[in-house]
Short mmCIF file of C-alpha atoms in Angstrom, two decimals:
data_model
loop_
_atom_site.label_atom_id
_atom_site.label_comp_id
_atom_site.label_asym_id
_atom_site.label_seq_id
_atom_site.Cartn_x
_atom_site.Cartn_y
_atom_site.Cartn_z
CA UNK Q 1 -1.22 2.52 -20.11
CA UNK Q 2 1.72 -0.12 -19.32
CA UNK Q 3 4.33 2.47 -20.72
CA UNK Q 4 3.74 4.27 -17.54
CA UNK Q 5 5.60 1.09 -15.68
CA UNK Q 6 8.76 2.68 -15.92
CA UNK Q 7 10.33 0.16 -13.88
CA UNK Q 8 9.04 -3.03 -16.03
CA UNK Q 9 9.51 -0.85 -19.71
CA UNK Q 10 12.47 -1.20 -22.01
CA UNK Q 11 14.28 1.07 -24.73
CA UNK Q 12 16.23 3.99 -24.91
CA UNK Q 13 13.51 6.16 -24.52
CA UNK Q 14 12.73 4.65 -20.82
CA UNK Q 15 16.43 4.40 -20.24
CA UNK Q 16 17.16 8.27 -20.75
CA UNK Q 17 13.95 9.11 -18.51
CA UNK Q 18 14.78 6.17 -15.69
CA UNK Q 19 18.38 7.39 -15.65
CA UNK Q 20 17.43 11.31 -15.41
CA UNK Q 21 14.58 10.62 -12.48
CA UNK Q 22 17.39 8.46 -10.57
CA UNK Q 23 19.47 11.06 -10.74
CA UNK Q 24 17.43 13.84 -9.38
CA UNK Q 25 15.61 11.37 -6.43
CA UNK Q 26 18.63 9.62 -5.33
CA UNK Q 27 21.55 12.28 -5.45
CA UNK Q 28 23.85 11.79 -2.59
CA UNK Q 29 24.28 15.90 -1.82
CA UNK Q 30 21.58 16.72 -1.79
CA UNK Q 31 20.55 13.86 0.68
CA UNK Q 32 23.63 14.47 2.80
CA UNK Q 33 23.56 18.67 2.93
CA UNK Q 34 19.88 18.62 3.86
CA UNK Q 35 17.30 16.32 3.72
CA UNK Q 36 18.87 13.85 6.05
CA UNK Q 37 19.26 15.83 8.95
CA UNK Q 38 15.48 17.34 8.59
CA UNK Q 39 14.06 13.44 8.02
CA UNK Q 40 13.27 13.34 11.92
CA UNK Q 41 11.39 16.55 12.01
CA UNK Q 42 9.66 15.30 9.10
CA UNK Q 43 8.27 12.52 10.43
CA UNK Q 44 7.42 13.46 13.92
CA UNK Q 45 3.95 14.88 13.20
CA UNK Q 46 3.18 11.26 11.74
CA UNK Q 47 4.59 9.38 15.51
CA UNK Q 48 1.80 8.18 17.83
CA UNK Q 49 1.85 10.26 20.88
CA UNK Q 50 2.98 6.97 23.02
CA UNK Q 51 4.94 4.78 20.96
CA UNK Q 52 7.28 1.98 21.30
CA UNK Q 53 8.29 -0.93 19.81
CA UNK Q 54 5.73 -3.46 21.27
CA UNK Q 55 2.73 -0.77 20.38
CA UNK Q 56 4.06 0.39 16.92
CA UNK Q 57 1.30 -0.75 14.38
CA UNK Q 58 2.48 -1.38 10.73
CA UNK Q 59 0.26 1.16 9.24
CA UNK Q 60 1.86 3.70 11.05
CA UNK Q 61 5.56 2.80 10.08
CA UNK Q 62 4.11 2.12 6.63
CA UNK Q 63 2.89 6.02 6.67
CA UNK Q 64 6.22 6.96 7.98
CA UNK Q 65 7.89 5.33 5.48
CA UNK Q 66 5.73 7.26 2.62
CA UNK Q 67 6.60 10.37 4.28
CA UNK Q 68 10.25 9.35 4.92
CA UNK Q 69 10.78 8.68 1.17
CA UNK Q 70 8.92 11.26 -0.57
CA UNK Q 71 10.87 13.79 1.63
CA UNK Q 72 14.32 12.07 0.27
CA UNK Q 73 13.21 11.51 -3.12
CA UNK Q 74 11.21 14.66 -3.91
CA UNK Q 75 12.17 17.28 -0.48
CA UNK Q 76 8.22 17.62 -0.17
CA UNK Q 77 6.44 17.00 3.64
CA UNK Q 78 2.85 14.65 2.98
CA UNK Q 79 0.36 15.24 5.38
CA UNK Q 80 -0.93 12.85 7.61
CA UNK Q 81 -3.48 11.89 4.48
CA UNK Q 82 -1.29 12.15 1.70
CA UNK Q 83 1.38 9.86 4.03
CA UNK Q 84 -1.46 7.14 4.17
CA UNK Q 85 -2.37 7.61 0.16
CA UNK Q 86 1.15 6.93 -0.68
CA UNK Q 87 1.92 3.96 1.57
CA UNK Q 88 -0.77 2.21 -0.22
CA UNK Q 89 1.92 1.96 -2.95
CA UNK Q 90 3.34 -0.98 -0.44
CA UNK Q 91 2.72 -4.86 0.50
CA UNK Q 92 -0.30 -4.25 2.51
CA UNK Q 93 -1.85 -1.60 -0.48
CA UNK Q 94 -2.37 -2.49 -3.64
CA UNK Q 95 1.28 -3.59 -4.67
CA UNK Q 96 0.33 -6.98 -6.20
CA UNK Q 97 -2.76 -5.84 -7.80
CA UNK Q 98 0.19 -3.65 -10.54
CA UNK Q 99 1.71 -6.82 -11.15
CA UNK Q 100 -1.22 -9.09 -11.98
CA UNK Q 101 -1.46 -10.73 -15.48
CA UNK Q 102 -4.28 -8.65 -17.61
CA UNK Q 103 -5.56 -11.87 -17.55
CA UNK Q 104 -6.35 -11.43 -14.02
CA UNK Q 105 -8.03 -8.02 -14.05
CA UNK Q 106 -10.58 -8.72 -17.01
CA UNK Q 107 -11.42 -11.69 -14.43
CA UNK Q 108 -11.73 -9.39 -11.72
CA UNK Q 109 -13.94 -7.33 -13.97
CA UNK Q 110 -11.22 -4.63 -13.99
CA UNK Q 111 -12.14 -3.45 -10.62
CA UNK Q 112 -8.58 -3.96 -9.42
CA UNK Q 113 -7.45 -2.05 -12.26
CA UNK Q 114 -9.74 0.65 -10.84
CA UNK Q 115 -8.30 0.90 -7.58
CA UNK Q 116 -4.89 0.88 -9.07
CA UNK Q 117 -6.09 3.48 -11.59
CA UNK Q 118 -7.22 5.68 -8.85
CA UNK Q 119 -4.21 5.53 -6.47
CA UNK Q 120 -2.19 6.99 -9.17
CA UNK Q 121 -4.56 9.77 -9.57
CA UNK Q 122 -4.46 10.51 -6.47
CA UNK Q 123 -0.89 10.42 -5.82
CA UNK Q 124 -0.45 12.86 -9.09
CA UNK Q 125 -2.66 14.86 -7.04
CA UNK Q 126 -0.77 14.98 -4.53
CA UNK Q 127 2.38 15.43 -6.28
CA UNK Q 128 1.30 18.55 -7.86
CA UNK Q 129 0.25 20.13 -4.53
CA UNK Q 130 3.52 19.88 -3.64
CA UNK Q 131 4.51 21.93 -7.11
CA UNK Q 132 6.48 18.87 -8.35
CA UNK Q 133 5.28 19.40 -12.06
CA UNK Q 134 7.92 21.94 -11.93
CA UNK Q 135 10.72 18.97 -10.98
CA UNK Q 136 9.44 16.72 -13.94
CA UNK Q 137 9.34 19.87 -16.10
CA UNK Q 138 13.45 20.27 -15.20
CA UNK Q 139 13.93 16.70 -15.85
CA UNK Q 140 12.20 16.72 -18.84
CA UNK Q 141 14.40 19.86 -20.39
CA UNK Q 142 17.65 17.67 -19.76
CA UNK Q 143 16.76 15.26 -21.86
CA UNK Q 144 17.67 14.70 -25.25
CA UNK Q 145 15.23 16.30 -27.55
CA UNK Q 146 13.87 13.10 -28.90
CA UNK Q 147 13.04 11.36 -25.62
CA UNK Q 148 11.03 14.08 -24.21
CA UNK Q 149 7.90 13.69 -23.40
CA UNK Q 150 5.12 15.90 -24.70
CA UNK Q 151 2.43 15.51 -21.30
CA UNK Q 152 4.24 16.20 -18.25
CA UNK Q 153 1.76 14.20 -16.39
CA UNK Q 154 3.68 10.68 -17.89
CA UNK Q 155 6.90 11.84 -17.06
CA UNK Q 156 5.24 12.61 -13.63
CA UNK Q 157 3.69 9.15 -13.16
CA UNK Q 158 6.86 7.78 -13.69
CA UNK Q 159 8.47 9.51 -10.99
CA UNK Q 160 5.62 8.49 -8.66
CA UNK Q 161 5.96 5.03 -9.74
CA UNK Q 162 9.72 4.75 -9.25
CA UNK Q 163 9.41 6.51 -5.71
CA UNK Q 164 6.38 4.74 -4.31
CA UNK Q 165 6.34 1.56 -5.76
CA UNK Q 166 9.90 0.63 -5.85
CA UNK Q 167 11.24 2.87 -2.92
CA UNK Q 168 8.06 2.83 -0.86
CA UNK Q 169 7.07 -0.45 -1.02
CA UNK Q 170 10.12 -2.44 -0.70
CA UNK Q 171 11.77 -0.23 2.59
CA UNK Q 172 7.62 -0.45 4.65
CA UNK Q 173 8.47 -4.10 4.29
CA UNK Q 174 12.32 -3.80 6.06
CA UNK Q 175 11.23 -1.65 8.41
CA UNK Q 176 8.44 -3.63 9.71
CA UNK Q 177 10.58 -6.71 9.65
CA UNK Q 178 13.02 -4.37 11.65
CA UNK Q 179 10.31 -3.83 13.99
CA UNK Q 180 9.04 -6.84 14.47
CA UNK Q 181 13.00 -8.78 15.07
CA UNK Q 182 12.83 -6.09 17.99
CA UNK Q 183 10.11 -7.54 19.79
CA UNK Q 184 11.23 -11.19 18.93
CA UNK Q 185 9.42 -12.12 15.80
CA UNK Q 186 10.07 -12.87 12.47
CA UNK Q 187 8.91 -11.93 8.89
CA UNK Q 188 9.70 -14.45 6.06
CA UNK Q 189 11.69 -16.76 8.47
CA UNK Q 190 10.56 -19.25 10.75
CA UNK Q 191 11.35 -18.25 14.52
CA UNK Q 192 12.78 -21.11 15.07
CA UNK Q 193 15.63 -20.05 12.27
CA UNK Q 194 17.01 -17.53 14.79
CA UNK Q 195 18.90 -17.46 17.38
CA UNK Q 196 17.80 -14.90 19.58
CA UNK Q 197 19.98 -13.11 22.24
CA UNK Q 198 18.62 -13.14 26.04
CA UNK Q 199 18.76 -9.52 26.61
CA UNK Q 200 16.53 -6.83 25.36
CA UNK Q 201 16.78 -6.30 21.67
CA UNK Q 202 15.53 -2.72 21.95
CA UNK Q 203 18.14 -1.81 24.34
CA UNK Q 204 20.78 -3.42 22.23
CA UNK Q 205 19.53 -1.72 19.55
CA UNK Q 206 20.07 1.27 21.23
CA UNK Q 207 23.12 0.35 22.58
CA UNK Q 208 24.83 -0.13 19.20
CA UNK Q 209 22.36 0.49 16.26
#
C-alpha cells in the first residue's frame, strides 16, 4: 500500500522508522572504516572490459551506481543481475511510474502499478539473499515498542525504498551528467550555457578531480 512510501508518509510512526533506517544506511564509520575503501573492488566485476568516457553507456553507470549504493547503504555485493534490477529504481526505470496520481494508473489499467509492484518484489528478493531481514530485524528491536512493526517485510520495503529510490535514483542521474560534462555535453542545461575549457576534460579531471 502507500504506507510503504516511507519517503512521501508522515507521523511519528514513519518518523521513528525513517530516522532508525538513516541511521544504520548512512553512518559515517562505518562508511569511512570499511566500505569506502572496498567500493572499487566492488564495482569492478560490473566495468566493461574496455571502457572510457566516450564508450561508457548509461546503463552501465546506472548498474554501477545500484551496486555502489547498496554496498554503502546495506555492505551487500549485487550481482551483475541484481545490479540491473535495482537501477531500475532510477530515471530511466520506473521512477515516475511511483509518483503518478492513482488517477493515472486506473487509466493505465494498473499495469504500471504492476511493474512497480513487481520491482519491489523483486528487490525484497534480492534483499533477503543477501540476509538483510536480519538488518531490518535489528532496526526494528531499537525501536520504541509502539512503532514496531509486526511483518518485517514493511519495515524491509522501506529500507529498499529509501536506498533505491531516493539514493539510487537521484546519484545514476549525477553521475551520468558527470559523464556526459566529460565528453562535452550537457544534461538539463543548454550547451550553449557553458563555457567549456579547450583542453581535455578527462585529463583535467584527472589532473585535479
Amino acid at each position: 500500500g502507500s504506507d510503504s512510501f516511507i519517503l512521501f508518509s508522515d507521523g511519528p510512526v514513519w518518523e521513528a522508522i525513517r530516522n532508525a533506517i538513516i541511521r544504520h544506511m548512512t553512518s559515517p564509520e562505518v562508511w569511512r572504516q570499511s566500505r569506502l575503501s572496498q567500493l572499487a573492488a566492488v564495482l569492478e566485476p560490473l566495468k566493461p572490459s574496455m571502457m572510457s568516457a566516450a564508450s561508457i553507456e548509461k546503463s552501465t553507470t546506472d548498474s554501477m551506481v545500484a551496486a555502489a549504493i547498496w554496498f554503502l547503504c546495506f555492505g551487500v555485493r549485487l550481482k551483475p543481475e541484481q545490479a540491473t534490477t535495482i537501477a531500475a529504481w532510477g530515471a530511466s526505470g520506473l521512477a515516475g511510474y511511483f509518483v503518478f496520481p492513482r488517477f493515472i494508473h486506473r487509466v493505465a489499467f494498473n499495469l504500471l502499478a504492476k511493474k512497480v509492484k513487481k520491482l519491489r518484489l523483486d528487490s525484497l528478493a534480492i534483499f533477503k539473499s543477501h540476509g538483510l531481514h536480519a538488518l531490518a530485524d535489528t532496526i526494528n528491536s531499537e525501536l520504541q515498542p509502539q512503532y514496531r512493526v509486526n511483518e518485517l517485510c514493511v519495515l524491509a520495503d522501506a529500507m529498499i525504498f529509501a536506498a533505491s529510490f531516493a539514493g539510487v535514483g537521484g546519484t545514476q542521474h549525477a553521475t551520468w551528467a558527470v559523464t556526459q560534462f566529460l565528453k562535452g555535453k550537457t544534461v538539463d542545461v543548454k550547451r550553449d550555457a557553458v563555457n567549456f575549457p579547450q583542453d581535455s576534460l578527462p585529463a583535467l579531471y584527472r589532473k585535479d578531480p
